[in-house]
Amino acid sequence: MASKSIHLILFLAVSSLLHLIPLPSHCTDPGPLQDFCVADLESPLFINGFPCKNPSHLTSDDFFYDGLKKRGTIFDALNVNLTQVDVYAFPGLNTLGMSMNRVDFLPGGLNPPHNHPRATELSLVVEGKLFVGWVTTDYILYWKVLTAGELFVIPPGLVHFQLNVGEGRALFYASFNSQNPGITIMAEALFDSTPLIPDPVLSKAFHVNDTIIELIKSRVAALYKSSY
Ligand code: GLV
Ligand code: MN
């Protein structure tokens, strides 16, 4: 009887420990269980991903997207134009674990420090000269100045940025191993959330006074109003 209880306790201890070990399959989108599942973005169901459109109503157009061939024309206050092709823009990506962005820069343009909570990013520069950097959880900066044809990989969830350091425009494509990588822009998360993070939290964290925090909050709010 005593040995049965010990086995039960051991079993419970081992199974709860197994739940704590991060298995690789938890770091990316789950694998598909069928050939495809074109997202029905209108469905009232809330599930992980989107329900599928009726497969018998699909055509080749459901697997086609042409919105990346256009050069960005409307630039934000940081001189960047971002075209995001995630599952919301391209429902055919649903359950396939991939998506892509096109990012156009005017001279001096900055894609500000941000992260993608659900994806690794692989960036391919096709025009211009970009300073690309990302920071590890040990606060080490890895960076490169990239030109056409060069790739840089950004591990999942890490903070990164791209700055156009060339004379003219720059352009890169970023691919992600998620249909919905998500994006958190650091400045917005800290200084322009809803509701706002109270000043004492930020003034203590940055070791400055509340007046400086208020100034940054108003500048960040104005800057990102029209962005993304
Ligand atoms: C670039 O980092 C992007 O997320 O598009
Ligand atoms: Mn990114």
Short mmCIF file of C-alpha atoms in Angstrom, two decimals, residues 4-223:
data_model
loop_
_atom_site.label_atom_id
_atom_site.label_comp_id
_atom_site.label_asym_id
_atom_site.label_seq_id
_atom_site.Cartn_x
_atom_site.Cartn_y
_atom_site.Cartn_z
CA LYS A 4 1.59 2.31 -4.27
CA SER A 5 1.31 5.78 -2.69
CA ILE A 6 5.01 6.47 -3.27
CA HIS A 7 4.59 5.51 -6.96
CA LEU A 8 1.54 7.78 -7.23
CA ILE A 9 3.42 10.69 -5.64
CA LEU A 10 6.42 10.09 -7.94
CA PHE A 11 4.13 9.94 -10.99
CA LEU A 12 2.41 13.22 -10.05
CA ALA A 13 5.75 14.94 -9.35
CA VAL A 14 7.28 13.81 -12.69
CA SER A 15 4.20 14.76 -14.74
CA SER A 16 3.99 18.22 -13.20
CA LEU A 17 7.72 18.72 -13.90
CA LEU A 18 7.21 17.65 -17.54
CA HIS A 19 4.62 20.41 -17.94
CA LEU A 20 7.26 22.94 -16.90
CA ILE A 21 9.78 21.86 -19.57
CA PRO A 22 9.34 24.14 -22.64
CA LEU A 23 8.91 21.73 -25.54
CA PRO A 24 9.94 23.15 -28.97
CA SER A 25 6.41 22.75 -30.30
CA HIS A 26 5.26 25.41 -27.82
CA CYS A 27 7.56 28.05 -29.37
CA THR A 28 5.96 28.21 -32.83
CA ASP A 29 2.51 27.88 -34.38
CA PRO A 30 1.05 24.37 -34.06
CA GLY A 31 1.40 22.10 -37.13
CA PRO A 32 -1.59 21.83 -39.50
CA LEU A 33 -3.85 18.77 -39.26
CA GLN A 34 -5.00 19.09 -42.90
CA ASP A 35 -3.62 20.40 -46.21
CA PHE A 36 -4.94 23.92 -45.62
CA CYS A 37 -7.53 25.88 -43.70
CA VAL A 38 -8.15 29.26 -45.33
CA ALA A 39 -9.24 31.56 -42.50
CA ASP A 40 -12.85 32.60 -42.19
CA LEU A 41 -12.18 36.00 -40.64
CA GLU A 42 -15.92 36.62 -40.20
CA SER A 43 -16.54 33.58 -38.00
CA PRO A 44 -18.04 34.37 -34.56
CA LEU A 45 -15.98 31.53 -33.01
CA PHE A 46 -12.98 32.36 -30.84
CA ILE A 47 -10.34 29.66 -31.17
CA ASN A 48 -6.54 29.52 -31.44
CA GLY A 49 -6.20 30.70 -35.07
CA PHE A 50 -9.30 30.90 -37.28
CA PRO A 51 -11.95 28.39 -38.39
CA CYS A 52 -11.66 27.27 -42.03
CA LYS A 53 -13.71 28.55 -44.93
CA ASN A 54 -15.71 25.82 -46.63
CA PRO A 55 -13.02 24.08 -48.79
CA SER A 56 -15.50 23.53 -51.62
CA HIS A 57 -15.89 27.31 -52.00
CA LEU A 58 -12.15 28.01 -52.40
CA THR A 59 -10.36 29.10 -55.57
CA SER A 60 -6.68 29.73 -56.40
CA ASP A 61 -7.21 33.35 -55.33
CA ASP A 62 -7.53 32.17 -51.71
CA PHE A 63 -3.83 31.18 -51.88
CA PHE A 64 -2.65 34.32 -53.68
CA TYR A 65 -1.65 37.77 -52.40
CA ASP A 66 -0.23 40.59 -54.50
CA GLY A 67 -0.03 43.43 -51.99
CA LEU A 68 3.75 43.21 -51.54
CA LYS A 69 4.76 44.30 -55.01
CA LYS A 70 3.79 47.92 -54.43
CA ARG A 71 6.49 50.26 -53.20
CA GLY A 72 5.48 51.97 -49.95
CA THR A 73 4.28 55.52 -50.60
CA ILE A 74 2.84 56.69 -47.26
CA PHE A 75 5.59 56.98 -44.67
CA ASP A 76 5.11 57.33 -40.93
CA ALA A 77 6.76 59.96 -38.74
CA LEU A 78 9.91 57.80 -38.59
CA ASN A 79 10.08 57.62 -42.42
CA VAL A 80 9.09 53.97 -42.68
CA ASN A 81 6.28 52.22 -44.53
CA LEU A 82 5.38 48.78 -43.16
CA THR A 83 3.19 46.34 -45.09
CA GLN A 84 2.23 43.43 -42.84
CA VAL A 85 1.08 40.24 -44.52
CA ASP A 86 -0.13 38.15 -41.64
CA VAL A 87 -3.24 35.95 -41.52
CA TYR A 88 -5.48 39.01 -41.21
CA ALA A 89 -4.20 40.39 -44.54
CA PHE A 90 -3.86 36.98 -46.22
CA PRO A 91 -6.33 34.43 -44.77
CA GLY A 92 -4.74 31.62 -46.83
CA LEU A 93 -1.86 31.63 -44.29
CA ASN A 94 -4.14 30.27 -41.55
CA THR A 95 -2.57 27.20 -39.81
CA LEU A 96 0.50 27.31 -42.09
CA GLY A 97 2.84 28.95 -39.56
CA MET A 98 4.28 31.62 -41.88
CA SER A 99 3.89 35.29 -42.77
CA MET A 100 5.87 38.14 -44.30
CA ASN A 101 6.37 41.92 -44.07
CA ARG A 102 7.65 44.44 -46.56
CA VAL A 103 9.42 47.43 -45.00
CA ASP A 104 10.31 50.51 -47.07
CA PHE A 105 12.57 53.25 -45.68
CA LEU A 106 13.24 56.82 -46.75
CA PRO A 107 16.80 58.02 -46.03
CA GLY A 108 17.36 58.00 -42.26
CA GLY A 109 14.15 55.96 -41.69
CA LEU A 110 13.91 53.93 -38.48
CA ASN A 111 11.86 50.83 -37.75
CA PRO A 112 11.92 51.44 -33.99
CA PRO A 113 12.85 48.88 -31.29
CA HIS A 114 10.10 46.23 -31.18
CA ASN A 115 9.62 42.50 -30.78
CA HIS A 116 7.42 39.73 -32.17
CA PRO A 117 6.17 37.65 -29.26
CA ARG A 118 5.26 34.64 -31.41
CA ALA A 119 7.96 34.39 -34.11
CA THR A 120 11.52 34.27 -35.32
CA GLU A 121 12.20 36.89 -38.02
CA LEU A 122 14.43 36.35 -41.05
CA SER A 123 15.22 39.63 -42.84
CA LEU A 124 16.37 39.88 -46.45
CA VAL A 125 17.60 43.28 -47.62
CA VAL A 126 16.90 43.93 -51.31
CA GLU A 127 17.79 47.62 -51.60
CA GLY A 128 19.94 50.14 -49.72
CA LYS A 129 21.97 49.83 -46.54
CA LEU A 130 20.39 48.94 -43.19
CA PHE A 131 21.84 48.86 -39.70
CA VAL A 132 19.99 45.95 -38.06
CA GLY A 133 20.38 45.02 -34.41
CA TRP A 134 18.81 42.83 -31.73
CA VAL A 135 19.40 42.43 -28.01
CA THR A 136 19.62 39.17 -26.09
CA THR A 137 18.05 38.49 -22.69
CA ASP A 138 21.58 39.09 -21.32
CA TYR A 139 21.46 42.59 -22.92
CA ILE A 140 24.08 41.84 -25.58
CA LEU A 141 23.55 43.69 -28.86
CA TYR A 142 24.19 41.71 -32.07
CA TRP A 143 24.20 43.88 -35.17
CA LYS A 144 25.18 44.11 -38.83
CA VAL A 145 25.08 46.65 -41.61
CA LEU A 146 23.30 44.78 -44.42
CA THR A 147 23.12 45.46 -48.15
CA ALA A 148 21.17 43.82 -50.99
CA GLY A 149 21.04 40.02 -50.87
CA GLU A 150 22.08 39.75 -47.21
CA LEU A 151 20.11 38.05 -44.44
CA PHE A 152 19.95 38.56 -40.69
CA VAL A 153 17.99 36.32 -38.33
CA ILE A 154 16.29 37.63 -35.20
CA PRO A 155 15.48 34.98 -32.57
CA PRO A 156 11.88 34.81 -31.28
CA GLY A 157 10.66 37.52 -28.96
CA LEU A 158 13.91 39.55 -28.86
CA VAL A 159 13.92 43.35 -29.20
CA HIS A 160 15.26 44.56 -32.57
CA PHE A 161 15.34 47.55 -34.93
CA GLN A 162 16.42 48.62 -38.43
CA LEU A 163 17.88 52.01 -39.37
CA ASN A 164 18.49 53.16 -42.92
CA VAL A 165 22.13 54.28 -42.95
CA GLY A 166 22.46 54.56 -46.75
CA GLU A 167 22.21 57.61 -48.99
CA GLY A 168 18.92 56.62 -50.62
CA ARG A 169 15.88 54.47 -49.90
CA ALA A 170 16.13 51.00 -48.38
CA LEU A 171 13.85 47.97 -48.59
CA PHE A 172 13.76 44.63 -46.88
CA TYR A 173 11.38 41.68 -46.61
CA ALA A 174 10.95 39.91 -43.29
CA SER A 175 9.59 36.39 -43.05
CA PHE A 176 8.18 34.94 -39.83
CA ASN A 177 7.49 31.42 -38.61
CA SER A 178 4.02 32.40 -37.44
CA GLN A 179 0.81 33.35 -39.24
CA ASN A 180 0.41 36.04 -36.59
CA PRO A 181 3.83 37.09 -35.19
CA GLY A 182 2.40 40.09 -33.31
CA ILE A 183 4.41 43.24 -32.68
CA THR A 184 5.12 45.28 -29.55
CA ILE A 185 6.83 48.63 -30.12
CA MET A 186 8.84 49.30 -26.98
CA ALA A 187 8.25 53.08 -26.85
CA GLU A 188 4.49 52.63 -27.25
CA ALA A 189 4.26 49.80 -24.73
CA LEU A 190 6.00 51.86 -22.06
CA PHE A 191 4.83 55.40 -22.81
CA ASP A 192 1.56 55.15 -24.71
CA SER A 193 -0.41 52.21 -23.29
CA THR A 194 -4.13 52.36 -22.46
CA PRO A 195 -4.41 53.27 -19.65
CA LEU A 196 -0.98 54.85 -19.25
CA ILE A 197 1.60 53.34 -16.91
CA PRO A 198 1.72 55.71 -13.87
CA ASP A 199 4.60 58.22 -13.90
CA PRO A 200 6.21 56.95 -10.64
CA VAL A 201 6.70 53.51 -12.18
CA LEU A 202 8.54 54.95 -15.17
CA SER A 203 10.42 57.71 -13.32
CA LYS A 204 11.80 55.12 -10.89
CA ALA A 205 12.58 52.62 -13.69
CA PHE A 206 14.43 55.24 -15.77
CA HIS A 207 15.84 57.17 -12.81
CA VAL A 208 14.52 60.55 -14.01
CA ASN A 209 11.80 62.87 -12.71
CA ASP A 210 8.09 62.84 -13.61
CA THR A 211 8.43 65.94 -15.83
CA ILE A 212 10.74 64.05 -18.16
CA ILE A 213 8.37 61.08 -18.21
CA GLU A 214 5.41 63.36 -19.05
CA LEU A 215 7.43 64.92 -21.89
CA ILE A 216 8.34 61.50 -23.33
CA LYS A 217 4.71 60.33 -23.02
CA SER A 218 3.41 63.32 -24.99
CA ARG A 219 6.11 62.96 -27.67
CA VAL A 220 5.53 59.21 -28.07
CA ALA A 221 1.74 59.67 -28.26
CA ALA A 222 2.15 62.25 -31.05
CA LEU A 223 4.74 60.15 -32.89
#
